[in-house]
């Protein structure tokens, strides 16, 4: 039978989902979402775009083609004053192990983001968005 490549990979330990949210916390989120919708409808909102590089770009194997498109998109956004968050440099600086699930020899088994990648991106977005809200 078919199994995802991540099964048996280093760092892949699936856990059952346990619902811990209270009704009060859910209603709080609904209220915040409603307020955000009001902000969107009133035009009082800032657009931010997250630029996610290809795995080949992070590993330096793209031959420059993807990187050129990435730069063009970044220039387009900058020219129009649209906030952009590039994940290329942070992904490269963090090392290959944050990009996916690896086998014992360090080969990528599954290129979906692992928990370390999600934590890295959350921290980057938190800093960027906090800067937009000042």
PDB file of C-alpha atoms in Angstrom:
ATOM      1  CA  UNK A   1       0.000   0.000   0.000  1.00  0.00           C
ATOM      2  CA  UNK A   2       1.011   3.601  -0.666  1.00  0.00           C
ATOM      3  CA  UNK A   3       2.499   5.607   2.223  1.00  0.00           C
ATOM      4  CA  UNK A   4       3.606   9.239   2.329  1.00  0.00           C
ATOM      5  CA  UNK A   5       7.366   9.599   1.943  1.00  0.00           C
ATOM      6  CA  UNK A   6       7.550  11.175   5.398  1.00  0.00           C
ATOM      7  CA  UNK A   7       6.598   7.909   7.123  1.00  0.00           C
ATOM      8  CA  UNK A   8       9.754   6.621   8.754  1.00  0.00           C
ATOM      9  CA  UNK A   9      11.626   9.878   8.152  1.00  0.00           C
ATOM     10  CA  UNK A  10      13.766  11.462  10.821  1.00  0.00           C
ATOM     11  CA  UNK A  11      11.703  13.878  12.902  1.00  0.00           C
ATOM     12  CA  UNK A  12       8.333  12.611  11.660  1.00  0.00           C
ATOM     13  CA  UNK A  13       6.309  11.502  14.651  1.00  0.00           C
ATOM     14  CA  UNK A  14       2.591  11.821  13.908  1.00  0.00           C
ATOM     15  CA  UNK A  15       0.397  12.531  16.896  1.00  0.00           C
ATOM     16  CA  UNK A  16      -3.380  12.341  17.160  1.00  0.00           C
ATOM     17  CA  UNK A  17      -5.166  15.682  17.104  1.00  0.00           C
ATOM     18  CA  UNK A  18      -6.510  16.658  20.520  1.00  0.00           C
ATOM     19  CA  UNK A  19      -9.091  19.443  20.559  1.00  0.00           C
ATOM     20  CA  UNK A  20      -8.165  21.884  23.343  1.00  0.00           C
ATOM     21  CA  UNK A  21      -9.954  25.084  22.301  1.00  0.00           C
ATOM     22  CA  UNK A  22     -12.675  26.399  24.560  1.00  0.00           C
ATOM     23  CA  UNK A  23     -15.928  27.856  23.301  1.00  0.00           C
ATOM     24  CA  UNK A  24     -14.793  31.244  24.638  1.00  0.00           C
ATOM     25  CA  UNK A  25     -11.526  31.162  22.659  1.00  0.00           C
ATOM     26  CA  UNK A  26     -13.372  30.155  19.472  1.00  0.00           C
ATOM     27  CA  UNK A  27     -15.873  32.991  19.894  1.00  0.00           C
ATOM     28  CA  UNK A  28     -12.968  35.379  20.463  1.00  0.00           C
ATOM     29  CA  UNK A  29     -11.436  34.291  17.164  1.00  0.00           C
ATOM     30  CA  UNK A  30     -14.770  34.750  15.409  1.00  0.00           C
ATOM     31  CA  UNK A  31     -14.985  38.306  16.798  1.00  0.00           C
ATOM     32  CA  UNK A  32     -11.418  39.086  15.628  1.00  0.00           C
ATOM     33  CA  UNK A  33     -12.219  37.678  12.179  1.00  0.00           C
ATOM     34  CA  UNK A  34     -15.368  39.810  12.021  1.00  0.00           C
ATOM     35  CA  UNK A  35     -13.346  42.925  12.936  1.00  0.00           C
ATOM     36  CA  UNK A  36     -10.752  42.060  10.266  1.00  0.00           C
ATOM     37  CA  UNK A  37     -13.534  41.732   7.681  1.00  0.00           C
ATOM     38  CA  UNK A  38     -14.818  45.184   8.639  1.00  0.00           C
ATOM     39  CA  UNK A  39     -11.292  46.579   8.151  1.00  0.00           C
ATOM     40  CA  UNK A  40     -11.042  44.935   4.722  1.00  0.00           C
ATOM     41  CA  UNK A  41     -14.401  46.288   3.618  1.00  0.00           C
ATOM     42  CA  UNK A  42     -13.527  49.798   4.800  1.00  0.00           C
ATOM     43  CA  UNK A  43     -10.304  49.793   2.776  1.00  0.00           C
ATOM     44  CA  UNK A  44      -8.207  50.183   5.919  1.00  0.00           C
ATOM     45  CA  UNK A  45      -5.906  47.252   5.260  1.00  0.00           C
ATOM     46  CA  UNK A  46      -2.360  46.713   4.006  1.00  0.00           C
ATOM     47  CA  UNK A  47      -1.506  44.042   1.457  1.00  0.00           C
ATOM     48  CA  UNK A  48       1.552  41.900   2.159  1.00  0.00           C
ATOM     49  CA  UNK A  49       2.834  39.168  -0.160  1.00  0.00           C
ATOM     50  CA  UNK A  50       4.932  36.222   0.998  1.00  0.00           C
ATOM     51  CA  UNK A  51       7.476  35.063  -1.584  1.00  0.00           C
ATOM     52  CA  UNK A  52       8.119  31.336  -1.157  1.00  0.00           C
ATOM     53  CA  UNK A  53      11.179  30.064  -3.040  1.00  0.00           C
ATOM     54  CA  UNK A  54      11.357  26.754  -4.835  1.00  0.00           C
ATOM     55  CA  UNK A  55      13.407  23.999  -3.236  1.00  0.00           C
ATOM     56  CA  UNK A  56      15.845  24.277  -6.168  1.00  0.00           C
ATOM     57  CA  UNK A  57      16.368  27.976  -5.398  1.00  0.00           C
ATOM     58  CA  UNK A  58      17.109  27.264  -1.741  1.00  0.00           C
ATOM     59  CA  UNK A  59      19.594  24.569  -2.702  1.00  0.00           C
ATOM     60  CA  UNK A  60      21.142  26.662  -5.500  1.00  0.00           C
ATOM     61  CA  UNK A  61      20.120  24.173  -8.212  1.00  0.00           C
ATOM     62  CA  UNK A  62      17.664  26.312 -10.203  1.00  0.00           C
ATOM     63  CA  UNK A  63      20.194  27.545 -12.764  1.00  0.00           C
ATOM     64  CA  UNK A  64      19.034  31.109 -12.145  1.00  0.00           C
ATOM     65  CA  UNK A  65      15.678  30.832 -13.950  1.00  0.00           C
ATOM     66  CA  UNK A  66      13.478  30.662 -10.852  1.00  0.00           C
ATOM     67  CA  UNK A  67      15.672  33.197  -9.076  1.00  0.00           C
ATOM     68  CA  UNK A  68      15.218  35.651 -11.983  1.00  0.00           C
ATOM     69  CA  UNK A  69      11.429  35.302 -11.801  1.00  0.00           C
ATOM     70  CA  UNK A  70      11.591  35.750  -8.039  1.00  0.00           C
ATOM     71  CA  UNK A  71      13.576  38.997  -8.480  1.00  0.00           C
ATOM     72  CA  UNK A  72      11.122  40.222 -11.144  1.00  0.00           C
ATOM     73  CA  UNK A  73       8.180  39.617  -8.838  1.00  0.00           C
ATOM     74  CA  UNK A  74       9.976  41.356  -5.978  1.00  0.00           C
ATOM     75  CA  UNK A  75      10.742  44.363  -8.226  1.00  0.00           C
ATOM     76  CA  UNK A  76       7.091  44.471  -9.370  1.00  0.00           C
ATOM     77  CA  UNK A  77       5.868  44.540  -5.769  1.00  0.00           C
ATOM     78  CA  UNK A  78       8.482  47.102  -4.676  1.00  0.00           C
ATOM     79  CA  UNK A  79       7.607  49.391  -7.610  1.00  0.00           C
ATOM     80  CA  UNK A  80       3.958  49.387  -6.553  1.00  0.00           C
ATOM     81  CA  UNK A  81       4.706  49.875  -2.864  1.00  0.00           C
ATOM     82  CA  UNK A  82       3.381  46.444  -1.924  1.00  0.00           C
ATOM     83  CA  UNK A  83       4.975  44.919   1.145  1.00  0.00           C
ATOM     84  CA  UNK A  84       6.811  41.670   0.387  1.00  0.00           C
ATOM     85  CA  UNK A  85       8.385  39.074   2.658  1.00  0.00           C
ATOM     86  CA  UNK A  86      11.071  36.961   1.013  1.00  0.00           C
ATOM     87  CA  UNK A  87      11.650  33.534   2.535  1.00  0.00           C
ATOM     88  CA  UNK A  88      14.623  32.723   0.284  1.00  0.00           C
ATOM     89  CA  UNK A  89      17.375  34.139   2.478  1.00  0.00           C
ATOM     90  CA  UNK A  90      15.970  32.821   5.791  1.00  0.00           C
ATOM     91  CA  UNK A  91      15.518  29.364   4.254  1.00  0.00           C
ATOM     92  CA  UNK A  92      19.092  29.384   2.950  1.00  0.00           C
ATOM     93  CA  UNK A  93      20.490  30.635   6.271  1.00  0.00           C
ATOM     94  CA  UNK A  94      18.548  28.069   8.304  1.00  0.00           C
ATOM     95  CA  UNK A  95      19.989  25.135   6.421  1.00  0.00           C
ATOM     96  CA  UNK A  96      18.488  22.282   4.480  1.00  0.00           C
ATOM     97  CA  UNK A  97      17.093  20.414   7.494  1.00  0.00           C
ATOM     98  CA  UNK A  98      14.249  22.882   7.977  1.00  0.00           C
ATOM     99  CA  UNK A  99      12.859  22.308   4.488  1.00  0.00           C
ATOM    100  CA  UNK A 100      11.454  18.789   4.798  1.00  0.00           C
ATOM    101  CA  UNK A 101      11.731  15.340   6.248  1.00  0.00           C
ATOM    102  CA  UNK A 102      15.124  13.686   5.857  1.00  0.00           C
ATOM    103  CA  UNK A 103      16.363  10.117   5.959  1.00  0.00           C
ATOM    104  CA  UNK A 104      19.329   9.063   8.120  1.00  0.00           C
ATOM    105  CA  UNK A 105      21.780  10.154   5.381  1.00  0.00           C
ATOM    106  CA  UNK A 106      20.240  13.616   5.105  1.00  0.00           C
ATOM    107  CA  UNK A 107      18.422  13.006   1.808  1.00  0.00           C
ATOM    108  CA  UNK A 108      15.043  14.682   1.477  1.00  0.00           C
ATOM    109  CA  UNK A 109      12.188  12.183   1.611  1.00  0.00           C
ATOM    110  CA  UNK A 110       9.347  14.678   1.593  1.00  0.00           C
ATOM    111  CA  UNK A 111       9.695  18.355   0.696  1.00  0.00           C
ATOM    112  CA  UNK A 112       6.595  19.478   2.588  1.00  0.00           C
ATOM    113  CA  UNK A 113       7.478  21.905   5.351  1.00  0.00           C
ATOM    114  CA  UNK A 114       8.299  20.295   8.662  1.00  0.00           C
ATOM    115  CA  UNK A 115       7.530  21.818  12.072  1.00  0.00           C
ATOM    116  CA  UNK A 116      10.865  23.696  12.149  1.00  0.00           C
ATOM    117  CA  UNK A 117      10.003  25.379   8.832  1.00  0.00           C
ATOM    118  CA  UNK A 118       6.558  26.388  10.095  1.00  0.00           C
ATOM    119  CA  UNK A 119       8.119  27.868  13.241  1.00  0.00           C
ATOM    120  CA  UNK A 120      10.693  29.770  11.167  1.00  0.00           C
ATOM    121  CA  UNK A 121       8.061  31.216   8.816  1.00  0.00           C
ATOM    122  CA  UNK A 122       5.747  32.136  11.713  1.00  0.00           C
ATOM    123  CA  UNK A 123       8.561  34.088  13.386  1.00  0.00           C
ATOM    124  CA  UNK A 124       9.432  35.883  10.123  1.00  0.00           C
ATOM    125  CA  UNK A 125       5.803  36.812   9.456  1.00  0.00           C
ATOM    126  CA  UNK A 126       5.266  37.943  13.029  1.00  0.00           C
ATOM    127  CA  UNK A 127       8.205  40.384  12.761  1.00  0.00           C
ATOM    128  CA  UNK A 128       7.146  41.640   9.333  1.00  0.00           C
ATOM    129  CA  UNK A 129       3.487  42.113  10.185  1.00  0.00           C
ATOM    130  CA  UNK A 130       4.318  43.812  13.484  1.00  0.00           C
ATOM    131  CA  UNK A 131       6.349  46.324  11.463  1.00  0.00           C
ATOM    132  CA  UNK A 132       3.370  47.000   9.188  1.00  0.00           C
ATOM    133  CA  UNK A 133       1.072  47.671  12.125  1.00  0.00           C
ATOM    134  CA  UNK A 134       3.228  50.401  13.664  1.00  0.00           C
TER     135      UNK A 134
END
